[in-house]
mmCIF file of C-alpha atoms in Angstrom:
data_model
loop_
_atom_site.group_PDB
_atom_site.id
_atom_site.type_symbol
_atom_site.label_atom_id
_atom_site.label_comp_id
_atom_site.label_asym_id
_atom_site.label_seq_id
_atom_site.Cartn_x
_atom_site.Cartn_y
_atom_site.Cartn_z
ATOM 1 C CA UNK A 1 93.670 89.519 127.649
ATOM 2 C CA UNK A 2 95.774 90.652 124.662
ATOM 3 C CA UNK A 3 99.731 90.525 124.984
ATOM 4 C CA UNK A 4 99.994 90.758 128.848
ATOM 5 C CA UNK A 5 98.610 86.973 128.945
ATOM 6 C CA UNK A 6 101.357 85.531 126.105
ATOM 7 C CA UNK A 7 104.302 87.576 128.632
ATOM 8 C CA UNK A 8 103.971 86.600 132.096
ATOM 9 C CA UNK A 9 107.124 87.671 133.126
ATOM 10 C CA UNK A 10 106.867 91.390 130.943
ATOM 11 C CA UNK A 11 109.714 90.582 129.392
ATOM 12 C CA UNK A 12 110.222 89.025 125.929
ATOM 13 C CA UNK A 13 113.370 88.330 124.027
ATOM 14 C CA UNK A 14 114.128 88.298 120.222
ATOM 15 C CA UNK A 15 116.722 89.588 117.712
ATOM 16 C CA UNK A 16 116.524 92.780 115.809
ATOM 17 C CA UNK A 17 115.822 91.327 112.413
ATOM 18 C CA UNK A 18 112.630 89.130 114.113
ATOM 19 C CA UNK A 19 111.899 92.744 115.633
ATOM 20 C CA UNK A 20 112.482 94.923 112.947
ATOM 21 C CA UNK A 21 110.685 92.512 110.177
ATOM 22 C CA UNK A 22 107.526 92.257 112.512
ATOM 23 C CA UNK A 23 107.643 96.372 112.294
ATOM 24 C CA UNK A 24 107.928 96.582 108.886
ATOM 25 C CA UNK A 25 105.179 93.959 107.923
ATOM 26 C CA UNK A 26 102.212 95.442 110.164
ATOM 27 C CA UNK A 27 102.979 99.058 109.115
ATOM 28 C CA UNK A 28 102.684 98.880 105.437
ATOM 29 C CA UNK A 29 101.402 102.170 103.353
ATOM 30 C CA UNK A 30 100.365 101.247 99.644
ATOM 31 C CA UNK A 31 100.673 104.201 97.027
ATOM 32 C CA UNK A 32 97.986 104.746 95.246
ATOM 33 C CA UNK A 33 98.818 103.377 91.916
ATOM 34 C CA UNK A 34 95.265 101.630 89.726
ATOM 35 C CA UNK A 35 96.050 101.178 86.433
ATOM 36 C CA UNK A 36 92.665 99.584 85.444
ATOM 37 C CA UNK A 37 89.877 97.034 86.265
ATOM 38 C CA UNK A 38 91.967 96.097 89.386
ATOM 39 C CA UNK A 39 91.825 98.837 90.702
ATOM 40 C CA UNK A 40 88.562 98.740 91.737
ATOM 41 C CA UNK A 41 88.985 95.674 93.296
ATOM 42 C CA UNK A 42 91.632 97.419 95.633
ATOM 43 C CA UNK A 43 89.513 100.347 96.199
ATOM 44 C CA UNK A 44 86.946 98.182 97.726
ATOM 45 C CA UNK A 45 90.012 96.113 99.701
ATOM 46 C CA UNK A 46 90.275 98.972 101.640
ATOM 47 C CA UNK A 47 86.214 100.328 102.162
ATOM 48 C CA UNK A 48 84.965 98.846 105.330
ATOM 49 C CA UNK A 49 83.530 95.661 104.313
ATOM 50 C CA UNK A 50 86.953 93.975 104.065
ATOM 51 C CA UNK A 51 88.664 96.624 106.091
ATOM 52 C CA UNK A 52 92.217 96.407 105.380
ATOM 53 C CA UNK A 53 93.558 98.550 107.909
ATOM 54 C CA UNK A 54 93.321 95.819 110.336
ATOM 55 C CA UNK A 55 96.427 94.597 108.831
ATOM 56 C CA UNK A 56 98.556 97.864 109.638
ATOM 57 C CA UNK A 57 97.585 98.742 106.015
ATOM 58 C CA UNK A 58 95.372 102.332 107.495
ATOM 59 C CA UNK A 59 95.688 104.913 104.277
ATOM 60 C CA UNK A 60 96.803 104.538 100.654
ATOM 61 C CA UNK A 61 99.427 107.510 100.401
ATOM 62 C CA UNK A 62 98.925 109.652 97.482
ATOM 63 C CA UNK A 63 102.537 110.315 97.459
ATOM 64 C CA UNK A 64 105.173 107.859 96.820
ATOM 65 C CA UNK A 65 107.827 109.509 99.267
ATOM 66 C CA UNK A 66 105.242 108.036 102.340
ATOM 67 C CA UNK A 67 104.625 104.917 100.888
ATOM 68 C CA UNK A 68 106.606 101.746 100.642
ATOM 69 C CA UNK A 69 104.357 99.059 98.942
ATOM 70 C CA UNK A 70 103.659 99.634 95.242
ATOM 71 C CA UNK A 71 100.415 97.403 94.096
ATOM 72 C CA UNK A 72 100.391 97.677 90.453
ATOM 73 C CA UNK A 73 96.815 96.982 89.918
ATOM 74 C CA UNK A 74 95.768 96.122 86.585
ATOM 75 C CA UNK A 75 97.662 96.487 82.342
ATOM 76 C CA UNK A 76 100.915 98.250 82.016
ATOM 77 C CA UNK A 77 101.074 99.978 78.617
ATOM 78 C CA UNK A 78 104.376 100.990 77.398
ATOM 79 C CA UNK A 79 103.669 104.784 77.979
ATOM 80 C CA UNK A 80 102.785 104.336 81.667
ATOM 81 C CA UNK A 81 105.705 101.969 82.587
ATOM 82 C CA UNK A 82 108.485 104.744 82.751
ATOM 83 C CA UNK A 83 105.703 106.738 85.114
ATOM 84 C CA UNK A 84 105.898 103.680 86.946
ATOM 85 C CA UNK A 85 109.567 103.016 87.175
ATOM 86 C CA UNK A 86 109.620 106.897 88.402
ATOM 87 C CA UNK A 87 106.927 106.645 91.030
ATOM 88 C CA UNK A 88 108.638 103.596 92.266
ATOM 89 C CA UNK A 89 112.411 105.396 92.198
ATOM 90 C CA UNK A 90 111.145 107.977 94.323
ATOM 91 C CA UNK A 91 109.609 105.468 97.306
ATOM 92 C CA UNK A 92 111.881 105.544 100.131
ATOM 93 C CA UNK A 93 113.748 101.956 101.045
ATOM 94 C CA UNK A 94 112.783 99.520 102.384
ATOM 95 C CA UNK A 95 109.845 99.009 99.742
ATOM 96 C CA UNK A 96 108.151 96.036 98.259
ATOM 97 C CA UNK A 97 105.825 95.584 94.900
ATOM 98 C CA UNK A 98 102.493 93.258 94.325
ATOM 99 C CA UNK A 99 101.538 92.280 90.914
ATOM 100 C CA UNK A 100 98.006 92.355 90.774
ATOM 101 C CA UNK A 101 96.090 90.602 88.324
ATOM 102 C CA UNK A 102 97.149 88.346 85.170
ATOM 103 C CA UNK A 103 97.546 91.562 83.021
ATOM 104 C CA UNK A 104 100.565 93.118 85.847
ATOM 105 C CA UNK A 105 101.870 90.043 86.023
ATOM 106 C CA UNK A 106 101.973 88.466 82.178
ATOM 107 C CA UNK A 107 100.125 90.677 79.982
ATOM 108 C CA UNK A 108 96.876 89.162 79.938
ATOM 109 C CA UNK A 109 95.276 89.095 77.489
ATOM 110 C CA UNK A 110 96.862 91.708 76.015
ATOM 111 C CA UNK A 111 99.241 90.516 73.765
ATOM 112 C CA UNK A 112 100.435 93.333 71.842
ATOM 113 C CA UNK A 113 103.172 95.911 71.130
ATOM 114 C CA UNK A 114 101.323 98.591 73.610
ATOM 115 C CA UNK A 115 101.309 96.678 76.428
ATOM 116 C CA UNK A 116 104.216 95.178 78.857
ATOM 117 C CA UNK A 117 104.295 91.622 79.476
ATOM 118 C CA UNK A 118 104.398 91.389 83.088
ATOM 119 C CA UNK A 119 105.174 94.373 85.323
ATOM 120 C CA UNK A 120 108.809 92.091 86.756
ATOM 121 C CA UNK A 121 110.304 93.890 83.227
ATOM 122 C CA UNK A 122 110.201 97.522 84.851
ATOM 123 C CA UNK A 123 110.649 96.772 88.233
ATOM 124 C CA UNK A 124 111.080 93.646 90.624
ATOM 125 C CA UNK A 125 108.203 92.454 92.009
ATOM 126 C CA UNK A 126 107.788 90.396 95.262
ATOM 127 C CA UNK A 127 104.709 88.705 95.147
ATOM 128 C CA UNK A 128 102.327 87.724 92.444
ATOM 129 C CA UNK A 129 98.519 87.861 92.648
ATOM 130 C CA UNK A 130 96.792 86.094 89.967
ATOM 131 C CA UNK A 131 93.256 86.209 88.438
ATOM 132 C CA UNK A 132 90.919 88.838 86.476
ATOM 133 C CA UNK A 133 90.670 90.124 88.316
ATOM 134 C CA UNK A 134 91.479 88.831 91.578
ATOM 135 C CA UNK A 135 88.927 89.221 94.354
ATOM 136 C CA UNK A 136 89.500 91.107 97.749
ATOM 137 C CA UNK A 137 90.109 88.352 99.109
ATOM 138 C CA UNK A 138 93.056 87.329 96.559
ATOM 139 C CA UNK A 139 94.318 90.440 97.401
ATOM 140 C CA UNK A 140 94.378 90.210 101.141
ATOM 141 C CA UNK A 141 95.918 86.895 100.976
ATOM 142 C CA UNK A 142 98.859 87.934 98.942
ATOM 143 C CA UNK A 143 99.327 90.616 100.811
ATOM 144 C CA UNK A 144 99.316 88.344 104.168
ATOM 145 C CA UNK A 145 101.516 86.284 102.100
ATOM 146 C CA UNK A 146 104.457 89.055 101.302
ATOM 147 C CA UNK A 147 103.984 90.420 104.979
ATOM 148 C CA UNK A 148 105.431 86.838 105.799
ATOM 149 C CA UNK A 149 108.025 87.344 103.508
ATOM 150 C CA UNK A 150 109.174 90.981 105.088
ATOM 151 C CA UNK A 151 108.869 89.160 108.297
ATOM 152 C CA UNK A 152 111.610 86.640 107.070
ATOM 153 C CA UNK A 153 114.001 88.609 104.993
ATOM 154 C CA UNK A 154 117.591 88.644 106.827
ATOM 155 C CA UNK A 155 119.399 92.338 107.357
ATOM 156 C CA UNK A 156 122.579 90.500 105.991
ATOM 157 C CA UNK A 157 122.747 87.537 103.808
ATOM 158 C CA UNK A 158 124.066 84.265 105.672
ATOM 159 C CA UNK A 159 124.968 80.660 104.529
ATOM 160 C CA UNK A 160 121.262 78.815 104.690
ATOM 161 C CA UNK A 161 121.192 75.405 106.309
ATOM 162 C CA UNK A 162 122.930 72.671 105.033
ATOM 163 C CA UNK A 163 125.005 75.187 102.654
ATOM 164 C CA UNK A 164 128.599 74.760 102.835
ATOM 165 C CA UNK A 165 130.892 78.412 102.488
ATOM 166 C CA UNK A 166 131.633 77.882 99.278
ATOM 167 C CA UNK A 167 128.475 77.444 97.922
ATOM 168 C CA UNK A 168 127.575 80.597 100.082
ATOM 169 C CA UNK A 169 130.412 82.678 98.488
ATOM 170 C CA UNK A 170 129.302 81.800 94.905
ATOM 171 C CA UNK A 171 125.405 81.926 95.329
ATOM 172 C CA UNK A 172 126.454 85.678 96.805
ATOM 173 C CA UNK A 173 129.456 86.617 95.035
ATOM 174 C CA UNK A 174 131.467 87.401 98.167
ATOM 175 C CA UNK A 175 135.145 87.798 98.344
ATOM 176 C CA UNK A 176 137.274 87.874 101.446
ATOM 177 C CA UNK A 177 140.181 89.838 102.259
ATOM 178 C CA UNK A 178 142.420 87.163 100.903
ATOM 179 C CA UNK A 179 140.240 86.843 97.549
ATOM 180 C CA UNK A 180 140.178 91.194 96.720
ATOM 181 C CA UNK A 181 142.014 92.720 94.250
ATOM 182 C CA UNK A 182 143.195 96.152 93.415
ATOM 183 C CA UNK A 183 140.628 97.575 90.329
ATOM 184 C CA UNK A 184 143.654 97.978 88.525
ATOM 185 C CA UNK A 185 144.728 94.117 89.243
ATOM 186 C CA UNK A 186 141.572 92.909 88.088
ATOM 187 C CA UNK A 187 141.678 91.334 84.671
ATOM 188 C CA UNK A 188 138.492 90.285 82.962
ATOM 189 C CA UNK A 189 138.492 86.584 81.215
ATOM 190 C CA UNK A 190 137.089 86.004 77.812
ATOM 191 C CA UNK A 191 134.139 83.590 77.915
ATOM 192 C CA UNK A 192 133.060 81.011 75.220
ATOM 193 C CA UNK A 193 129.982 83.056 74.900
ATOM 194 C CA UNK A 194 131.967 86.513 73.957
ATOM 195 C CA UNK A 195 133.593 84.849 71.566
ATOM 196 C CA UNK A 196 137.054 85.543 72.791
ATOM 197 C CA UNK A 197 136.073 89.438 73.890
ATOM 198 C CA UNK A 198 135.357 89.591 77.632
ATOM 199 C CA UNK A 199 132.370 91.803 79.021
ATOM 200 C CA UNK A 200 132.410 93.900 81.832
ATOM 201 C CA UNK A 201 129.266 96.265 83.100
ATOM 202 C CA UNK A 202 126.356 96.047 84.946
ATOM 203 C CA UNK A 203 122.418 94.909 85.027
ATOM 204 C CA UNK A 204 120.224 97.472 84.927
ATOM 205 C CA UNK A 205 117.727 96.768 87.364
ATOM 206 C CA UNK A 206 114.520 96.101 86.528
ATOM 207 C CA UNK A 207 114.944 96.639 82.572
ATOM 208 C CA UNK A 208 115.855 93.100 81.541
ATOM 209 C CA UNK A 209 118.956 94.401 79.892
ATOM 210 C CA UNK A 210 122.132 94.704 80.516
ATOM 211 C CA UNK A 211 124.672 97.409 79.742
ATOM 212 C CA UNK A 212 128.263 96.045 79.179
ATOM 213 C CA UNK A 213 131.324 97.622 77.800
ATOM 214 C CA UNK A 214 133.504 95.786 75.934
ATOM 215 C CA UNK A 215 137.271 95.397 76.089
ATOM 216 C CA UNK A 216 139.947 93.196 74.335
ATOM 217 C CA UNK A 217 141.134 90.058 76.057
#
C-alpha cells in the first residue's frame, strides 16, 4: 500500500516546477493573523475535529518570518491594515494570502470610513473565501483550492496554448535583445489621457495607487 503500489518500477519522472509546486502546496504554515469573528472559525479549522494538519497545514506560526500563507480572517479597519501590510512584508517568498469572509474580501457590511473595502487594497490576495462567516469547511475548501493553484503556477512565465509570441510579449511586457534600449535612449510618449504630458513611475503594490513622475513631452 501507499506510494510503492502507484511506482512499480521505483522510479518516477516529472519536472521541477510539477516537483517543486507539489512541495510547496502540502507544506503550507499560516501566520496567525484573526482579525475578528473569523477567526474563530479558523481556530476551530485547525482543533482536531476538522484537523487541518492532514493537509501539510501542522502549526499556525506566531511569527511571520516562518510562515508563508497569510489568512486574513475577518474586518480590516484602517488602523490595522498598515500592521497588516508589515506582517505580510516581513513573510519570506514564496507566500500566498486567503481572504476570509465577506468583510476581508469587500467590507461587509461595514460600509464606512474605518473600515477597508476588501483586504486586495493592501495586499494581493490569491484566493477568496466568501460567507459570514464561512464555515470550516469553506475554509478547507479554499484552501484545497489555492493549494491547486501553487501546484500550477509556472517558475517562468511562457506563451499559454493557442497564444501566438506577440500576444505573449504584450500580455508580459517582454522585450528581446533586438527590442532594448539604453535608459538614456528611452523616450516616453505622451498619451491622450496625459493630456499631452507623458507619465513615467511605478505601481505601488498592493496600494491601488500609483506613483508617477511627470516629465514634458
Amino acid at each position: 500500500m501507499g506510494v510503492e503500489s502507484q511506482l512499480p518500477s521505483g522510479i518516477l519522472l516529472t519536472n521541477v516546477e510539477k516537483f517543486v509546486g507539489w512541495g510547496r502546496s502540502g507544506s503550507l504554515w499560516p501566520a496567525t493573523f484573526g482579525l475578528a469573528c473569523c477567526a474563530i472559525e479558523m481556530m476551530s479549522t485547525g482543533g482536531a475535529h476538522y484537523d487541518l494538519s492532514r493537509f501539510g497545514q501542522e502549526v499556525f506560526r506566531a511569527s511571520p518570518r516562518q510562515a508563508d500563507l497569510m489568512i486574513v480572517a475577518g474586518r480590516v479597519s484602517q488602523k490595522m491594515a498598515p500592521v497588516l501590510r508589515n506582517i505580510y512584508d516581513q513573510m519570506a517568498d514564496p507566500k500566498w494570502v486567503l481572504s476570509m469572509g465577506v468583510c476581508a474580501s469587500s467590507g461587509g457590511m461595514f460600509n464606512n470610513y474605518a473600515i477597508v473595502q476588501g483586504v486586495d487594497h493592501v495586499v494581493p490576495v490569491d484566493m477568496y473565501v466568501p460567507g459570514c462567516p464561512p464555515r470550516p469547511e469553506m475554509l478547507m475548501d479554499g484552501i484545497l483550492k489555492l493549494h491547486d493553484k501553487i501546484k500550477n503556477e509556472q517558475l517562468r512565465e511562457r506563451p499559454r496554448e493557442g497564444e501566438s509570441m506577440e500576444a505573449f510579449r504584450a500580455r508580459t511586457g517582454w522585450v528581446g535583445p533586438d527590442e532594448a534600449t539604453l535608459p538614456d535612449q528611452a523616450t516616453p510618449q505622451p498619451t491622450a489621457k496625459s493630456g499631452g504630458r507623458a507619465h513615467v513611475g511605478h505601481y505601488a503594490r498592493g496600494t491601488g495607487q500609483s506613483t508617477p513622475s511627470e516629465s514634458s513631452a
